[in-house]
Coordinates of C-alpha atoms and ligand atoms in Angstrom, one line a residue:
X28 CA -103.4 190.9 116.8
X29 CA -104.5 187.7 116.1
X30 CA -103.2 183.8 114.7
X31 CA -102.0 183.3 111.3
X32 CA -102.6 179.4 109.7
X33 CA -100.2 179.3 106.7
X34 CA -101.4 176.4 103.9
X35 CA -100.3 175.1 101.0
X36 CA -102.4 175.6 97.7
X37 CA -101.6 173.5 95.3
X38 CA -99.9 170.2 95.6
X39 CA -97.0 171.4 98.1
X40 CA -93.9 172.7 97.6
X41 CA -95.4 176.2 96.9
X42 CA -93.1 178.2 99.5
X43 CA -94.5 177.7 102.9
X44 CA -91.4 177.5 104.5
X45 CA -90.3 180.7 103.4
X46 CA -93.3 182.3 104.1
X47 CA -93.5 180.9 107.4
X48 CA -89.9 181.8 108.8
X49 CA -90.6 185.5 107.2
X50 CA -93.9 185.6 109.2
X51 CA -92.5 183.8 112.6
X52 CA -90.7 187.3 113.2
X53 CA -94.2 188.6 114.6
X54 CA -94.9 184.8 116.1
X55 CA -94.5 183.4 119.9
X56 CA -95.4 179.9 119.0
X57 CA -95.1 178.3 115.8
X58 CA -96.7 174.8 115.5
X59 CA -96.5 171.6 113.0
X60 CA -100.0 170.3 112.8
X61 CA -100.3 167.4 110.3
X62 CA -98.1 165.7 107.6
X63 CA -94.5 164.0 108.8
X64 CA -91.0 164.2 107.4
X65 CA -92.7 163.7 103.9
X66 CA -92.7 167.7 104.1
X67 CA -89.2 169.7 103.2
X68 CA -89.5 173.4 103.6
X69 CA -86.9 175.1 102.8
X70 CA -85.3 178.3 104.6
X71 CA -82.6 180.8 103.0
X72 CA -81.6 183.1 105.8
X73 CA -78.2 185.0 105.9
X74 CA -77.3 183.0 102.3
X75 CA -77.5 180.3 104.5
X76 CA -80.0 177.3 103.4
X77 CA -82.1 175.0 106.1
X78 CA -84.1 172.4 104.9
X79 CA -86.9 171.1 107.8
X80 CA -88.7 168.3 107.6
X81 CA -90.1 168.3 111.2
X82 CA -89.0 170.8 112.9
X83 CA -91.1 173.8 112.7
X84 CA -89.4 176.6 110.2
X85 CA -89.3 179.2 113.6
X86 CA -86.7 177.5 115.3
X87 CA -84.0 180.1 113.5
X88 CA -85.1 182.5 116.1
X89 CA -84.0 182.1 119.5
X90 CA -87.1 183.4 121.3
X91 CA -89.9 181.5 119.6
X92 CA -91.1 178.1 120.8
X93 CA -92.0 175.7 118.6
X94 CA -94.4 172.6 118.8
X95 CA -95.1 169.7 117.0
X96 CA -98.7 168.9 117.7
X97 CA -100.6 165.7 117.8
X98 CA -101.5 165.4 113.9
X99 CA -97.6 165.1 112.8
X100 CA -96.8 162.0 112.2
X101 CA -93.3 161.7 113.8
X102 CA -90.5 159.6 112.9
X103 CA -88.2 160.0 116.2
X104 CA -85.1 159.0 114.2
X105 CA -85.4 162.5 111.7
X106 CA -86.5 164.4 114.4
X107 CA -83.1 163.7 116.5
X108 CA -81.2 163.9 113.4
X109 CA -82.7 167.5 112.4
X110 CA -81.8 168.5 116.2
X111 CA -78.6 167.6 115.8
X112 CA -77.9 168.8 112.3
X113 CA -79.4 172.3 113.9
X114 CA -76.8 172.2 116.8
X115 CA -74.0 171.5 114.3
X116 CA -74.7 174.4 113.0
X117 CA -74.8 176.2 116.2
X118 CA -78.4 177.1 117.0
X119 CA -79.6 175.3 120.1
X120 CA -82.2 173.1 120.5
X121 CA -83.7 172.7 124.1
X122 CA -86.8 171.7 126.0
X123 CA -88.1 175.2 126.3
X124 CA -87.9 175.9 122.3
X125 CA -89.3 172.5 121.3
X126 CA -91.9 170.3 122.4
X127 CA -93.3 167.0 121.0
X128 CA -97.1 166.2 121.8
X129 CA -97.3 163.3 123.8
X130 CA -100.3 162.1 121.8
X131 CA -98.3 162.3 118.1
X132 CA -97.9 159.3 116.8
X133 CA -94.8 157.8 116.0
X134 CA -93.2 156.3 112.7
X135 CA -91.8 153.2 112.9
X136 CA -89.6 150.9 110.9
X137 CA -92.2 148.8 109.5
X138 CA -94.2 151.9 108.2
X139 CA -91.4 152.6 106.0
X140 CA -90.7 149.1 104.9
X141 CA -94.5 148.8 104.3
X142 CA -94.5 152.1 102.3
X143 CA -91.3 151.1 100.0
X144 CA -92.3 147.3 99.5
X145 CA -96.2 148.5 98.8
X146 CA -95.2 151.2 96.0
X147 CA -93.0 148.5 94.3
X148 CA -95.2 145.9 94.3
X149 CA -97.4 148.7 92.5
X150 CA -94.9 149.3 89.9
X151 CA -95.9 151.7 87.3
X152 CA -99.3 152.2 89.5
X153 CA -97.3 153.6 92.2
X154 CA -98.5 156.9 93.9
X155 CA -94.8 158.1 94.0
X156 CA -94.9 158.8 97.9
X157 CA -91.9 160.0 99.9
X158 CA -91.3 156.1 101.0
X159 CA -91.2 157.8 104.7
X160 CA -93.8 155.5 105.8
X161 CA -96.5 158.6 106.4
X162 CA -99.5 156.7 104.9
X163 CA -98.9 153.3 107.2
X164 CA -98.3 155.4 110.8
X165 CA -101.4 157.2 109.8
X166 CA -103.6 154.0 108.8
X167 CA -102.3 152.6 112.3
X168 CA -103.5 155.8 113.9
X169 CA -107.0 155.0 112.7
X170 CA -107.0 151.6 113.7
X171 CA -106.2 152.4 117.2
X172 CA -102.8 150.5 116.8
X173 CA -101.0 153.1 116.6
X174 CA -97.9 153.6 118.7
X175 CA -97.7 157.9 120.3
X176 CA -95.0 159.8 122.2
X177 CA -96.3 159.0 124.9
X178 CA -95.6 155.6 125.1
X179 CA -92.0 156.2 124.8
X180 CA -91.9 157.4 128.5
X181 CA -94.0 153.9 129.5
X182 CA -91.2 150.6 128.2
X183 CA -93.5 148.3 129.2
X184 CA -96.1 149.4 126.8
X185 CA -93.9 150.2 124.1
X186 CA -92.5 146.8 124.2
X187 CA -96.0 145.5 124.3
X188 CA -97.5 147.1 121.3
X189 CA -94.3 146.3 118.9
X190 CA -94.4 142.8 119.7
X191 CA -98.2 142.5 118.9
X192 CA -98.0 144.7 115.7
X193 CA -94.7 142.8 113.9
X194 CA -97.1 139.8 114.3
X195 CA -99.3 141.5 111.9
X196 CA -96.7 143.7 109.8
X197 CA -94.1 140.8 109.5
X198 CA -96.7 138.4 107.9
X199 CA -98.3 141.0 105.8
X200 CA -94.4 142.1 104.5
X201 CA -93.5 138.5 103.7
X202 CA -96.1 136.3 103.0
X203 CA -97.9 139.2 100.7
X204 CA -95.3 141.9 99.9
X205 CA -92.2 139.3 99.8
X206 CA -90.2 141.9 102.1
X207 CA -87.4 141.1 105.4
X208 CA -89.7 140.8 108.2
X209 CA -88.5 142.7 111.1
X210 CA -87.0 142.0 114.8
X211 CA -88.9 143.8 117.7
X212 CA -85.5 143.8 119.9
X213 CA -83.7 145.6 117.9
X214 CA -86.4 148.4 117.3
X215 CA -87.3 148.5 121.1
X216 CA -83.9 148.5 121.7
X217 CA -83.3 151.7 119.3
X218 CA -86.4 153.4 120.3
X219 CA -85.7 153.2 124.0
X220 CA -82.4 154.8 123.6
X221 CA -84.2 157.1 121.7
X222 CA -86.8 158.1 124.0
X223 CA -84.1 158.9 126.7
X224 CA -83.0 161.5 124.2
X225 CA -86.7 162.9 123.4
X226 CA -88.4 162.5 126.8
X227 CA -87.9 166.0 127.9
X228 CA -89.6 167.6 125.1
X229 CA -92.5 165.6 125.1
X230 CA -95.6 167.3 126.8
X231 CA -99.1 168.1 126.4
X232 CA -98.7 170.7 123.4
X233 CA -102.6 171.8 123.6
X234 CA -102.0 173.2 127.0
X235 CA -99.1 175.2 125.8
X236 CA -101.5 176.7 122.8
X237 CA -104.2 177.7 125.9
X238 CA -101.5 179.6 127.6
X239 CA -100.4 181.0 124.8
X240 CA -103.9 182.4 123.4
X241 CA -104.6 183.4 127.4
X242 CA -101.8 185.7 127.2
X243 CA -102.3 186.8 124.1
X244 CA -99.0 185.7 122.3
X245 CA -99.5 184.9 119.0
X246 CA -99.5 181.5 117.4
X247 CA -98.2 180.7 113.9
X248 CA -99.7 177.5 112.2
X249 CA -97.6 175.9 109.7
X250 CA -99.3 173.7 107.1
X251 CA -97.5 171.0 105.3
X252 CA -98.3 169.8 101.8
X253 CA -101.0 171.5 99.9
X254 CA -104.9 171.6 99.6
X255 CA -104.6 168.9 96.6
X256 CA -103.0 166.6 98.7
X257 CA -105.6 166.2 101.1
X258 CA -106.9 162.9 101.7
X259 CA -110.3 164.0 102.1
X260 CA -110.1 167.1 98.7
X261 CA -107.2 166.1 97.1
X262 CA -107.0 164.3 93.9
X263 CA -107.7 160.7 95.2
X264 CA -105.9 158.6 95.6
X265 CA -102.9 160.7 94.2
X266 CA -102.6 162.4 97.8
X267 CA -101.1 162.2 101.3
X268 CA -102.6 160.3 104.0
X269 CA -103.6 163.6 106.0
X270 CA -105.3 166.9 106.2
X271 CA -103.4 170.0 104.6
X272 CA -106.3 172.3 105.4
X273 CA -107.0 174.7 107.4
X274 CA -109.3 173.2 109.6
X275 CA -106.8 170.7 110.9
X276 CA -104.8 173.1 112.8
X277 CA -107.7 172.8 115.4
X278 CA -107.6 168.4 115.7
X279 CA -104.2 168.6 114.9
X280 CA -102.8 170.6 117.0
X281 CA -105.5 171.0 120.2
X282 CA -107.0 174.1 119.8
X283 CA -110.8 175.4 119.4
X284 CA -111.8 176.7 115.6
X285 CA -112.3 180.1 117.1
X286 CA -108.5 181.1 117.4
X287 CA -107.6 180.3 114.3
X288 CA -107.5 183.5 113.0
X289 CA -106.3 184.7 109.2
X290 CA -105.9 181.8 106.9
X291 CA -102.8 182.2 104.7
X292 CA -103.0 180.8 101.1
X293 CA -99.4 179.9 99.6
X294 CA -99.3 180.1 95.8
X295 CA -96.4 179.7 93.7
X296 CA -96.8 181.8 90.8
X297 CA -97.0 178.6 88.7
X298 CA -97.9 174.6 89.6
X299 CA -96.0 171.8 90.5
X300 CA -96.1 168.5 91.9
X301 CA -94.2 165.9 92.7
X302 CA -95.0 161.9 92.6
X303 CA -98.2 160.7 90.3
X304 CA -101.4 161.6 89.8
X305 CA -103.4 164.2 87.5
X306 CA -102.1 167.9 86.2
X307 CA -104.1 169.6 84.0
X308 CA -101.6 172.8 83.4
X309 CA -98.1 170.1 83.2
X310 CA -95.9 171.5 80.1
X311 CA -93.7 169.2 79.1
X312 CA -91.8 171.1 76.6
X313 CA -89.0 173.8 76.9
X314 CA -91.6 176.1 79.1
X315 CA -91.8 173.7 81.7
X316 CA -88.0 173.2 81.9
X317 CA -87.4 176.7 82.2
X318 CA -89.5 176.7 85.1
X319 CA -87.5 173.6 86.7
X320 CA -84.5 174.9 86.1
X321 CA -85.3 178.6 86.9
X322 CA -87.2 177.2 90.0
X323 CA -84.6 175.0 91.2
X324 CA -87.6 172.3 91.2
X325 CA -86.2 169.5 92.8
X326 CA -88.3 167.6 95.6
X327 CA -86.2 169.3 99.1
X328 CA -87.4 166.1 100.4
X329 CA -86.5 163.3 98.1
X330 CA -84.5 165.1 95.1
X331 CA -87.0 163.9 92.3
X332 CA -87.6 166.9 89.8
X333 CA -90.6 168.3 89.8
X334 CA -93.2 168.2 87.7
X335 CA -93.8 171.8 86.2
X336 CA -97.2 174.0 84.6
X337 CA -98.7 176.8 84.3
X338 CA -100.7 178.7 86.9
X339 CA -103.9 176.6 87.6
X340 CA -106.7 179.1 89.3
X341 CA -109.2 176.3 89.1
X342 CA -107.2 174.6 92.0
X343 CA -106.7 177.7 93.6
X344 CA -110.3 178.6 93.9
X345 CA -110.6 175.1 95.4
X346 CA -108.5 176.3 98.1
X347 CA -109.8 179.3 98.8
X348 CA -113.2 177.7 99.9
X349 CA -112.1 174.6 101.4
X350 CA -109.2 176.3 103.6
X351 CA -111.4 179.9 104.0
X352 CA -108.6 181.8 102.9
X353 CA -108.5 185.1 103.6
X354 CA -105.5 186.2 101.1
X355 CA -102.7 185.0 99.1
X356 CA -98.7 184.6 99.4
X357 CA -97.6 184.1 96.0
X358 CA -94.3 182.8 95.8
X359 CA -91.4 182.1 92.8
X360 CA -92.5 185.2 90.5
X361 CA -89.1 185.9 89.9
X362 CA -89.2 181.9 88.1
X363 CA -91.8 183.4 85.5
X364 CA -88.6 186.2 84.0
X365 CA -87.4 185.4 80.6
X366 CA -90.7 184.4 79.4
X367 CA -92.7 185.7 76.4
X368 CA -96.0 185.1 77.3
X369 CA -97.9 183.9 80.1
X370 CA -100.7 181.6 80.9
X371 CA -103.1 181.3 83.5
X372 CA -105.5 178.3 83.9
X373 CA -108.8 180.3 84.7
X374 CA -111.4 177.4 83.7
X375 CA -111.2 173.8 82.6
X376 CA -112.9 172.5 79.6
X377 CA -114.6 169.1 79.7
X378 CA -116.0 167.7 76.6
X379 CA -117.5 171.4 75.2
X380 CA -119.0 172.0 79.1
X381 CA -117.1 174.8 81.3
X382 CA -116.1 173.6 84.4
X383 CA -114.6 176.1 87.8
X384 CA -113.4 173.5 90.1
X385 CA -111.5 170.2 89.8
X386 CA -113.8 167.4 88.9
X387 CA -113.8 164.8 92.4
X388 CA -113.3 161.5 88.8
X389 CA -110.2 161.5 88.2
X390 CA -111.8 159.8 84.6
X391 CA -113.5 163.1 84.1
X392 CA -110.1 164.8 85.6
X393 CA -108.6 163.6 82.4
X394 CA -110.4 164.9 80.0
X395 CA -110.4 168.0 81.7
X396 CA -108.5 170.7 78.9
X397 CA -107.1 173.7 80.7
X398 CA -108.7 177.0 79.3
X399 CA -106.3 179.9 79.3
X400 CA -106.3 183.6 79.4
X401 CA -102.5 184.9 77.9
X402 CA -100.7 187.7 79.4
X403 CA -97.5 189.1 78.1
X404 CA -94.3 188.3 80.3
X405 CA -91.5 190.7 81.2
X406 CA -87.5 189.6 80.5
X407 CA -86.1 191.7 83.9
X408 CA -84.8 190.0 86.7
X409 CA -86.9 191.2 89.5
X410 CA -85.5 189.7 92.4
X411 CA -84.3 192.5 93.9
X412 CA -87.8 194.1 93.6
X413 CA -89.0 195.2 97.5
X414 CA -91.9 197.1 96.4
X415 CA -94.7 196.5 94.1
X416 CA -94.0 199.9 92.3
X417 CA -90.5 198.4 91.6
X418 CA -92.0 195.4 89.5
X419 CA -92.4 195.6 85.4
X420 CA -95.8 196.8 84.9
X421 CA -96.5 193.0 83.4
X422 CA -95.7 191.2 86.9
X423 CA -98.0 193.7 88.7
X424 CA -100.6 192.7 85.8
X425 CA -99.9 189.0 86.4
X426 CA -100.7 189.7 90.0
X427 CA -104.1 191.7 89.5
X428 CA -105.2 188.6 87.5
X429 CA -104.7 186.8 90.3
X430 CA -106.9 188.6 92.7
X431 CA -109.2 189.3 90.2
X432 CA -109.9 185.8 89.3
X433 CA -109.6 184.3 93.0
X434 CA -110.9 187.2 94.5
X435 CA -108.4 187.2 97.2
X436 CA -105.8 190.0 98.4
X437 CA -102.4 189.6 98.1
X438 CA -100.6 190.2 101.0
X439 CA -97.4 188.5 100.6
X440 CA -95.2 188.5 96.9
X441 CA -91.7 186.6 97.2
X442 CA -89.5 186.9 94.1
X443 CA -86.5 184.9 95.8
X444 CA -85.6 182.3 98.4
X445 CA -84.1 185.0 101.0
X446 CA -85.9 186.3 104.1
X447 CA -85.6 189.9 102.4
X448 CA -86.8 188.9 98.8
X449 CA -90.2 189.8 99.8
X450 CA -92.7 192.5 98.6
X451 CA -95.2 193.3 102.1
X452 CA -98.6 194.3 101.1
X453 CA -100.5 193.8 104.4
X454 CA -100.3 192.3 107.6
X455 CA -101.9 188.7 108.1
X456 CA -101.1 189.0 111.8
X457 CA -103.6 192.5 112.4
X458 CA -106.1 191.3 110.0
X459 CA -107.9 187.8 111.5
Ligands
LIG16 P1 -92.5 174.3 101.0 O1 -92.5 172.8 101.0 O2 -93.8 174.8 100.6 O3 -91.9 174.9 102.2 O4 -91.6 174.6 99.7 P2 -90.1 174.0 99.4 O5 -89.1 174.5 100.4 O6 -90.2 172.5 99.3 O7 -89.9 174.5 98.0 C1 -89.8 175.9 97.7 C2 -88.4 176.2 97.1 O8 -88.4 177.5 96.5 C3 -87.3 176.3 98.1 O9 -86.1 175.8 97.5 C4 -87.2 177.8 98.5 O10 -86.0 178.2 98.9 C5 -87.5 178.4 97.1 N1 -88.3 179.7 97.1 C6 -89.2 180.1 98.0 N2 -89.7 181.3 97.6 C7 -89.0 181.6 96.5 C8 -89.1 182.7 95.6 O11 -89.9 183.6 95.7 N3 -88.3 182.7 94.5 C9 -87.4 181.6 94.3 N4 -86.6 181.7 93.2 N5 -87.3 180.6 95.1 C10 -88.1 180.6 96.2
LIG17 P1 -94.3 170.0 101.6 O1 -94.7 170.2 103.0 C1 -94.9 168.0 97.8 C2 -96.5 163.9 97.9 C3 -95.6 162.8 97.5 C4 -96.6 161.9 96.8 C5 -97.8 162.0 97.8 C6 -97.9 160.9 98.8 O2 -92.8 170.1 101.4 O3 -95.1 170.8 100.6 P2 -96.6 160.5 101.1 O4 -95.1 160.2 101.3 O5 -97.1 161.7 101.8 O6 -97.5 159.3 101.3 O7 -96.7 160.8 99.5 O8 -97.7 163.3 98.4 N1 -96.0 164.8 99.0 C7 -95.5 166.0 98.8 N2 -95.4 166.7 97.6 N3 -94.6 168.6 98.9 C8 -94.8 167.9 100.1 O9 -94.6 168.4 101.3 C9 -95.3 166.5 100.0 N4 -95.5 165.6 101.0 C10 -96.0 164.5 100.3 O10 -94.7 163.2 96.5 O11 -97.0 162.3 95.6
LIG18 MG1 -91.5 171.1 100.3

């Protein structure tokens, strides 16, 4: 038995959550490796509904520990409130069942004022982030400014490093963005009473992976965002400010390429995205509302509808080389019922040239037409489907196209938001 990475695909959103808690049942240790509380994953379980932002989705079981490694970018304020939200509704949160890496780096006030006052001073240019302050912890984190865990259990330093950084933030937010500057007491003030709360749970997460692969307990790596939000492959500058691949499970969370393991691609059986930035397969007509609607597509994070198209393999294919996939969870296919036809984005065309993967321009993006291959939809509600044999011989059809074109197995088909509306075709956990 080895480790499972779970990733998104596309451009988030695409299930992972679900797919996660289902596949935490086999898990020991399920660990956050990059991305903040600009991630919502969202968990049905006993018709109960759990949104997490930074908590990892295992925490629902009582046995499993769960980490948040060094790449998450951590606003101390959501993680507390998700704790306590959790014990409200009776499942406890200890030391023992969480830990925080001392070397994550922490979100502060003036990331989220810089995020917000940046995207309006963009107006209709704005990227459409989460306005969580991600992209400002992580620029801080690359200029070595950054302020981690682990100087929540040192005052001295904390105190230090706010004071020097307002200098910088509070003139850059008023004299250029025209924001409030910001006070350093009252921040050192909340995030001292803050640490006092967190400082038991923060450790050295990487050692806690190494004991885990020694004794051969199996780790669970969830991915936030998707593949086409990566800062590095995503569609510039229309992306996140971290690594949704695979490989970041290693930097991000402490741990040697080599454990890795099976690399699980998330696909919702159509595309969304949420915020700006290019879409090849978007329908903005009554075909992409059903979808929304159908799809409840609504960011769990921010509440913005999401932007809804067909099935786009071209960005699929993307993922499956730059995360290594070794097979597919496809998620929503109940969404596609009611439809007459389907479509699936197998190619794009780009001024009379074929092209099989997305163009790095987002000029040449543009002009990028999607090329379809047409498959006949089914009207049944399949939701309660727990085998593939149970499926309308078109679903099982719209699934062969997918392996066919991606060249991928499907190991995972979820036709509703409950733990139990899943179709198991193969274990990622025996098949590294
Ligand atoms: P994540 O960010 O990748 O974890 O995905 P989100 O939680 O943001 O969005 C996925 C949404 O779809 C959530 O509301 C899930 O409860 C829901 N969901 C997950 N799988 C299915 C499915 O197979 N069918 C339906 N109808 N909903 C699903
Ligand atoms: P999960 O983990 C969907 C998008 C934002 C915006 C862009 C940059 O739930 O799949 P940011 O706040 O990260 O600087 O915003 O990235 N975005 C997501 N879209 N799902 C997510 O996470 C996302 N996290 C960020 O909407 O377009
Ligand atoms: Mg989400």
């Amino acid at each position: 038995m080895g480790n499972v990475v779970v990733v998104g695909t596309q451009w988030g959103d695409e299930g992972k959550g679900k797919v996660v808690d289902l596949l935490t049942a086999q898990a020991h240790v399920v660990v956050r490796f990059q991305g903040g509380n600009n991630a919502g994953h969202t968990l049905v379980v006993g018709g109960k509904k759990f949104i997490f932002h930074l908590i990892p989705s295992g925490i629902l079981y009582e046995d499993k520990t769960c980490l948040i490694g060094n790449g998450v970018v951590v606003d101390p304020e959501v993680l507390l409130g998700e704790m306590d939200k959790l014990e409200g509704a009776g499942i406890r949160v200890t030391p023992g069942r969480l830990y925080l890496s001392e070397k994550a780096h922490l979100i502060m006030p003036y990331h989220k004022a810089l995020d917000l006052a940046r995207e309006a001073a963009k107006g209709k240019a704005k990227l459409g982030t989460t306005g969580r302050g991600i992209g400002p912890c992580y620029e801080d984190k690359a200029a070595r400014v950054g302020i981690r865990a682990v100087d929540l259990l040192e005052p001295d330093t904390l105190e230090q490093k706010i004071r020097s950084n307002l200098k910088e933030k509070n003139f850059f937010l008023k004299e250029y963005l025209g924001a409030e500057p910001l006070e350093p007491e009252s921040i050192l003030e909340s995030y001292l009473k803050m640490a006092d709360r967190l400082k038991s749970y923060i450790t050295d997460v990487s050692k806690i992976l190494e004991e885990a692969v020694n004794d051969r307990r199996q780790i669970l790596f969830e991915g936030a965002q998707g593949t086409h939000l990566d800062v590095d492959h995503g569609t510039y500058p229309f992306v996140t400010s971290s690594n949704p691949v695979a490989g970041t499970a290693c930097t991000g969370a402490g741990i040697g390429p080599r454990h890795l393991g099976h690399i699980l691609g998330v696909v919702k059986a159509y595309t969304t995205r949420v915020g700006a930035g290019p879409f090849v397969t978007e329908l903005t007509d009554m075909v992409g509302d059903h979808l929304r609607e159908q799809g409840v597509e609504f960011g769990s994070t921010t509440g913005r509808p999401r932007r809804c198209g067909w099935l786009d393999l071209v960005v699929v294919r993307d993922s499956a080389r730059l995360n290594g996939l070794n097979s597919l969870a496809i998620t929503k296919l109940d969404v596609l019922g009611g439809l007459d036809t389907l479509k699936i984005c197998v190619g794009y065309e780009m001024e009379g040239m074929k092209v099989d993967s997305r163009p790095a321009s987002l000029k040449v993006m543009e002009k990028c037409k999607p090329i379809y291959q047409e498959m006949p939809g089914w009207e049944q509600d399949i939701s309660g489907a727990r085998e593939l044999e149970q499926l309308p011989q078109q679903a099982r059809d719209y699934l062969v196209a997918i392996q066919d074109i991606t060249g991928l197995p499907i190991s995972i088909v979820s036709v509703g938001p409950a733990r139990e509306q899943t179709i198991i075709l193969g274990d990622p956990f025996s098949d590294p």
